[in-house]
Amino acid sequence: MEELPVPNNIKISNITCDSFKISWDMDSKSKDRITHYFIDLNKKENKNSNKFKHKDVPTKLVAKAVPLPMTVRGHWFLSPRTEYTVAVQTASKQVDGDYVVSEWSEIIEFCTGDYSKVHLTQLLEKAEVIAGRMLKLSVFYRNQHKEYFDYIRDQHGNAMQPSVKDNSGSHGSPISGKLEGIFFSCNTEFNTGKPPQDSPYGRYRFDIAAEKLFNPNTNLYFGDFYCMYTAYHYVILVIAPVGSPGDEFCKQRLPQLNSKDNKFLTCTEEDGIMVYHHAQDVILEVIYTDPVDLSLGTVAEITGHQLMSSSTANAKKDPSCKTCNISVGR
């Protein structure tokens, strides 16, 4: 009996955060004997692990031979933004239930994609459930060390510059490591209506009137929803001046919010005055995508503590939290 053809020239296409298509070439000899494909998928760090019998491992896909390319979705719990290796065998099921198999193909590497707008909308809907009632705000604020503001004055002509967002939050977030912006807070204390006096980011605070960053000339986007093994949750929002590079980036990747009517951050006009509200029960992290001149606001030292343990810099999302995870990956 001739040996089964070995798959070669493997191609991975149509990659998303939780699926991909796979195809390959193979010799036409004995092709009609193929009844199944064995597909072995591993996270890249395990690419040198020993090959194992398909019966012993539930994560190895035994698929009926279908026309190629074949879509792989739901067979594994694929994680977004994760490097994988894949190898393929052809197989022929025998009358006794055993399989005759070909040699393994070469090992191919690929990386899954970011969350799509569909997945982010699922996160958005989960965040809306716990956002709570809206409280008034009047300023956005940014805490840093005194040296940061000195550096901005001396080296950047008084203008804070956008920088690439870190990897905090959901692993599949399309803004992590890609979107450039300036981080601001806007939450207020329930009893005072003012920003809290404590901060994890530094003892100096830049305050800027809300209307200077968030107004009819800006668009508002939902960026992420996550927690860090804590009872409270974070929502990342992006404010981008209309038509700016940041706006174009977000328009392609993020769900846009109605600035006047959403569960997180609103800007409405009452008697000719702009009025702002924020959600009470989530901590908002606002990313503004353009430079901001320090002359537009004020810098002053806060009177509270510097709570380093509350920092979200490169913080990892709790993958077990049912409140802020969706079933597509973490």
Coordinates of C-alpha atoms in Angstrom, one line a residue:
M1 CA 0.0 0.0 0.0
E2 CA 1.4 3.4 -1.0
E3 CA 2.2 5.9 1.8
L4 CA -0.2 8.8 2.3
P5 CA 0.9 12.1 0.9
V6 CA 2.6 14.5 3.3
P7 CA 1.1 18.0 3.4
N8 CA 3.5 20.7 2.2
N9 CA 3.5 24.4 1.4
I10 CA 1.1 25.1 4.3
K11 CA -0.7 28.4 4.1
I12 CA -2.5 30.2 7.0
S13 CA -5.0 32.9 6.0
N14 CA -8.0 34.8 7.3
I15 CA -6.5 35.0 10.8
T16 CA -8.7 36.5 13.5
C17 CA -8.4 36.5 17.3
D18 CA -10.1 33.1 17.5
S19 CA -10.0 31.4 14.1
F20 CA -8.0 30.9 10.9
K21 CA -8.1 29.1 7.6
I22 CA -5.5 26.5 6.7
S23 CA -4.6 24.9 3.3
W24 CA -1.7 23.0 1.9
D25 CA -0.5 21.2 -1.2
M26 CA 0.0 17.4 -1.5
D27 CA 0.9 14.7 -4.0
S28 CA -2.2 13.4 -5.9
K29 CA -1.0 9.8 -5.4
S30 CA -3.2 8.0 -2.8
K31 CA -5.1 11.3 -2.3
D32 CA -8.4 9.4 -2.7
R33 CA -7.5 7.3 0.4
I34 CA -7.4 10.3 2.7
T35 CA -10.4 10.4 5.1
H36 CA -9.1 12.7 7.8
Y37 CA -6.6 15.4 8.6
F38 CA -4.7 15.5 11.9
I39 CA -3.8 19.1 12.9
D40 CA -1.5 19.7 15.8
L41 CA -1.6 23.2 17.2
N42 CA 0.7 24.4 20.0
K43 CA 1.5 27.8 21.6
K44 CA 4.9 28.7 20.2
E45 CA 6.8 28.3 23.4
N46 CA 6.0 24.5 23.2
K47 CA 7.0 24.0 19.6
N48 CA 9.8 21.6 20.6
S49 CA 7.6 19.4 22.6
N50 CA 7.4 15.8 21.5
K51 CA 4.7 14.8 19.1
F52 CA 2.0 12.6 20.7
K53 CA -0.6 10.3 19.6
H54 CA -3.8 12.0 18.7
K55 CA -5.9 9.8 20.9
D56 CA -4.1 10.9 24.0
V57 CA -4.5 14.7 23.6
P58 CA -7.9 16.4 23.3
T59 CA -6.4 19.5 21.8
K60 CA -5.2 17.8 18.6
L61 CA -7.9 18.2 15.9
V62 CA -9.0 15.1 14.0
A63 CA -11.0 16.5 11.2
K64 CA -12.8 14.8 8.3
A65 CA -11.2 15.5 5.0
V66 CA -12.9 18.5 3.6
P67 CA -12.1 20.8 0.6
L68 CA -9.3 23.2 1.4
P69 CA -8.9 25.8 2.8
M70 CA -10.4 24.5 6.0
T71 CA -11.7 26.9 8.7
V72 CA -10.5 26.2 12.2
R73 CA -12.8 27.9 14.7
G74 CA -14.0 26.7 18.1
H75 CA -11.8 23.5 18.0
W76 CA -9.4 25.1 20.4
F77 CA -9.8 28.0 22.8
L78 CA -7.5 30.3 20.8
S79 CA -6.1 33.4 22.5
P80 CA -5.8 36.7 20.7
R81 CA -2.3 38.1 19.9
T82 CA -0.7 34.7 20.6
E83 CA 2.0 33.0 18.5
Y84 CA 1.2 29.4 17.6
T85 CA 2.8 26.6 15.6
V86 CA 0.8 24.2 13.5
A87 CA 1.7 20.9 11.7
V88 CA -0.5 18.6 9.7
Q89 CA -0.8 14.9 8.8
T90 CA -3.1 13.2 6.4
A91 CA -4.9 10.0 7.6
S92 CA -6.9 7.1 6.4
K93 CA -9.4 5.5 8.8
Q94 CA -9.3 1.7 8.6
V95 CA -12.3 -0.7 9.1
D96 CA -11.0 -1.5 12.6
G97 CA -11.1 2.1 13.6
D98 CA -7.4 2.7 13.6
Y99 CA -5.7 5.3 11.4
V100 CA -2.9 5.0 8.9
V101 CA -1.1 8.4 8.8
S102 CA 1.4 10.2 6.8
E103 CA 4.5 11.8 8.1
W104 CA 4.1 15.2 9.8
S105 CA 4.4 18.3 7.6
E106 CA 6.8 21.0 8.4
I107 CA 5.9 23.3 11.3
I108 CA 4.4 26.6 10.5
E109 CA 4.2 29.6 12.8
F110 CA 1.5 32.3 12.9
C111 CA 0.1 34.8 15.3
T112 CA -3.6 35.3 16.1
G113 CA -5.2 38.8 15.7
D114 CA -6.6 41.4 17.9
Y115 CA -10.2 41.7 19.1
S116 CA -12.5 42.9 16.3
K117 CA -15.2 45.5 16.7
V118 CA -17.6 42.7 17.3
H119 CA -15.6 41.4 20.3
L120 CA -15.1 44.9 21.6
T121 CA -18.9 45.5 21.4
Q122 CA -19.4 42.4 23.6
L123 CA -17.0 43.9 26.1
L124 CA -18.7 47.3 25.8
E125 CA -22.1 45.7 26.6
K126 CA -20.6 43.9 29.7
A127 CA -19.2 47.2 30.9
E128 CA -22.5 49.0 30.5
V129 CA -24.1 46.6 32.9
I130 CA -21.9 47.7 35.9
A131 CA -21.2 51.4 34.9
G132 CA -23.6 52.8 37.5
R133 CA -25.2 56.2 37.6
M134 CA -23.6 59.3 36.2
L135 CA -21.8 62.0 38.2
K136 CA -20.8 65.5 37.1
L137 CA -17.2 66.4 36.3
S138 CA -15.5 69.6 35.2
V139 CA -11.8 68.6 34.6
F140 CA -9.7 65.9 33.1
Y141 CA -6.4 65.4 35.1
R142 CA -3.1 63.6 34.7
N143 CA -0.8 62.8 37.6
Q144 CA 3.0 62.5 37.1
H145 CA 6.2 63.2 38.9
K146 CA 7.6 66.7 39.0
E147 CA 10.5 65.6 36.8
Y148 CA 8.0 64.6 34.0
F149 CA 6.5 68.1 33.9
D150 CA 10.0 69.7 34.0
Y151 CA 11.0 67.5 31.1
I152 CA 7.9 68.5 29.1
R153 CA 8.7 72.2 29.6
D154 CA 12.4 71.9 28.8
Q155 CA 12.4 69.3 26.0
H156 CA 9.0 69.5 24.3
G157 CA 8.2 73.2 24.3
N158 CA 5.6 72.8 27.0
A159 CA 3.5 70.2 25.1
M160 CA 2.8 66.8 26.5
Q161 CA 3.3 64.3 23.6
P162 CA 1.3 61.1 22.8
S163 CA 3.1 57.9 23.6
V164 CA 2.3 54.3 22.7
K165 CA -0.2 52.7 25.0
D166 CA 1.3 49.9 27.2
N167 CA 0.0 46.3 27.4
S168 CA -2.3 46.7 30.3
G169 CA -5.9 45.5 30.0
S170 CA -7.3 42.8 27.7
H171 CA -4.7 40.8 25.9
G172 CA -6.7 41.1 22.6
S173 CA -7.1 44.9 22.8
P174 CA -6.2 46.5 19.4
I175 CA -5.0 49.6 21.1
S176 CA -2.3 48.0 23.3
G177 CA 1.2 48.6 21.9
K178 CA -0.3 50.5 18.9
L179 CA -2.4 53.5 19.7
E180 CA -0.5 56.7 20.7
G181 CA -2.1 59.0 23.2
I182 CA -1.9 60.8 26.5
F183 CA -3.5 59.2 29.6
F184 CA -6.0 61.2 31.6
S185 CA -8.4 60.4 34.5
C186 CA -11.7 62.0 35.1
N187 CA -13.3 60.2 38.0
T188 CA -14.5 62.4 40.9
E189 CA -15.2 61.6 44.6
F190 CA -18.8 61.1 45.3
N191 CA -18.9 63.4 48.4
T192 CA -16.9 66.4 46.9
G193 CA -17.5 66.2 43.2
K194 CA -13.8 66.8 42.7
P195 CA -10.9 64.6 41.7
P196 CA -9.4 62.4 44.5
Q197 CA -6.4 63.7 46.2
D198 CA -4.6 60.4 46.1
S199 CA -2.9 59.0 42.9
P200 CA -0.7 56.0 41.9
Y201 CA 1.1 58.0 39.2
G202 CA 2.8 60.9 41.0
R203 CA 2.4 63.8 43.3
Y204 CA 1.9 66.5 40.7
R205 CA -1.3 66.9 38.8
F206 CA -2.2 68.6 35.5
D207 CA -5.8 69.8 35.5
I208 CA -7.5 70.8 32.3
A209 CA -11.1 72.0 31.7
A210 CA -13.1 69.1 30.2
E211 CA -14.3 71.1 27.2
K212 CA -10.8 71.7 26.0
L213 CA -10.4 67.9 25.4
F214 CA -13.9 66.7 24.9
N215 CA -16.2 68.7 22.7
P216 CA -18.2 68.6 19.4
N217 CA -14.9 68.6 17.5
T218 CA -13.8 65.2 19.0
N219 CA -15.0 61.6 18.7
L220 CA -15.3 59.2 21.6
Y221 CA -14.5 55.5 21.4
F222 CA -14.7 52.5 23.6
G223 CA -11.3 50.9 24.0
D224 CA -11.3 48.2 26.7
F225 CA -12.9 46.8 29.9
Y226 CA -10.8 44.9 32.5
C227 CA -9.9 44.3 36.1
M228 CA -6.7 43.4 37.9
Y229 CA -7.9 40.7 40.4
T230 CA -9.9 43.4 42.2
A231 CA -13.5 44.2 42.9
Y232 CA -13.5 47.4 40.8
H233 CA -13.2 47.6 37.1
Y234 CA -11.6 49.8 34.5
V235 CA -13.0 51.2 31.3
I236 CA -10.6 52.7 28.7
L237 CA -12.1 55.4 26.5
V238 CA -10.4 57.2 23.6
I239 CA -11.0 60.9 22.7
A240 CA -9.7 61.8 19.3
P241 CA -10.0 65.1 17.5
V242 CA -12.2 64.6 14.4
G243 CA -10.1 63.7 11.3
S244 CA -6.8 63.3 13.3
P245 CA -4.5 60.2 12.8
G246 CA -5.8 58.9 16.2
D247 CA -9.4 59.3 15.0
E248 CA -8.7 57.4 11.8
F249 CA -6.9 54.6 13.8
C250 CA -9.9 54.2 16.2
K251 CA -12.6 54.5 13.5
Q252 CA -11.2 51.3 11.9
R253 CA -10.8 49.3 15.1
L254 CA -13.0 50.6 18.0
P255 CA -16.8 51.0 18.6
Q256 CA -17.6 54.7 18.5
L257 CA -19.8 56.0 21.3
N258 CA -22.4 58.8 21.1
S259 CA -20.7 61.6 23.1
K260 CA -24.1 62.9 24.3
D261 CA -25.6 59.5 25.3
N262 CA -23.6 56.6 26.6
K263 CA -23.0 54.9 29.9
F264 CA -19.5 56.1 30.6
L265 CA -18.7 59.7 29.7
T266 CA -21.0 62.3 28.2
C267 CA -20.8 65.8 26.9
T268 CA -24.1 67.7 26.6
E269 CA -25.2 71.3 26.3
E270 CA -27.4 73.0 28.8
D271 CA -28.4 76.6 28.4
G272 CA -25.4 77.2 26.1
I273 CA -22.9 75.6 28.6
M274 CA -21.1 72.3 28.1
V275 CA -22.0 69.8 30.9
Y276 CA -20.0 66.6 31.6
H277 CA -20.8 63.4 33.4
H278 CA -18.9 60.2 34.1
A279 CA -19.9 56.7 35.3
Q280 CA -19.6 56.3 39.0
D281 CA -19.0 52.6 39.4
V282 CA -16.0 52.1 37.0
I283 CA -12.6 53.7 36.9
L284 CA -12.3 55.5 33.6
E285 CA -8.9 55.7 31.8
V286 CA -9.2 58.3 29.1
I287 CA -6.6 58.4 26.2
Y288 CA -6.4 61.7 24.3
T289 CA -4.6 61.2 20.9
D290 CA -3.1 64.6 20.2
P291 CA -0.5 66.7 22.0
V292 CA -1.7 68.8 24.9
D293 CA 0.0 72.1 25.9
L294 CA 0.5 72.7 29.6
S295 CA -0.6 76.3 29.2
L296 CA -4.2 75.0 28.6
G297 CA -4.4 73.9 32.3
T298 CA -2.6 74.1 35.6
V299 CA 0.0 71.9 37.4
A300 CA 0.0 71.7 41.2
E301 CA 1.1 69.2 43.9
I302 CA -1.7 67.0 45.4
T303 CA -2.2 66.8 49.1
G304 CA -2.9 63.1 49.2
H305 CA -0.8 59.9 49.0
Q306 CA 0.9 58.3 46.1
L307 CA -0.8 54.9 45.9
M308 CA 1.6 52.8 43.8
S309 CA -0.3 49.6 44.3
S310 CA -3.2 51.1 42.3
S311 CA -1.1 51.6 39.2
T312 CA -2.4 49.9 36.0
A313 CA 0.9 50.2 34.1
N314 CA 1.3 47.0 32.1
A315 CA -1.2 45.4 34.4
K316 CA -2.5 41.9 33.4
K317 CA -6.2 41.3 33.2
D318 CA -7.8 38.7 35.5
P319 CA -8.7 35.9 33.0
S320 CA -11.2 34.3 35.5
C321 CA -13.4 37.3 36.1
K322 CA -16.9 36.6 34.7
T323 CA -17.8 40.3 34.7
C324 CA -15.2 41.6 32.2
N325 CA -14.3 38.6 30.1
I326 CA -15.8 37.3 26.9
S327 CA -15.7 33.7 25.7
V328 CA -13.4 34.4 22.7
G329 CA -10.2 34.5 24.7
R330 CA -8.5 36.8 27.2

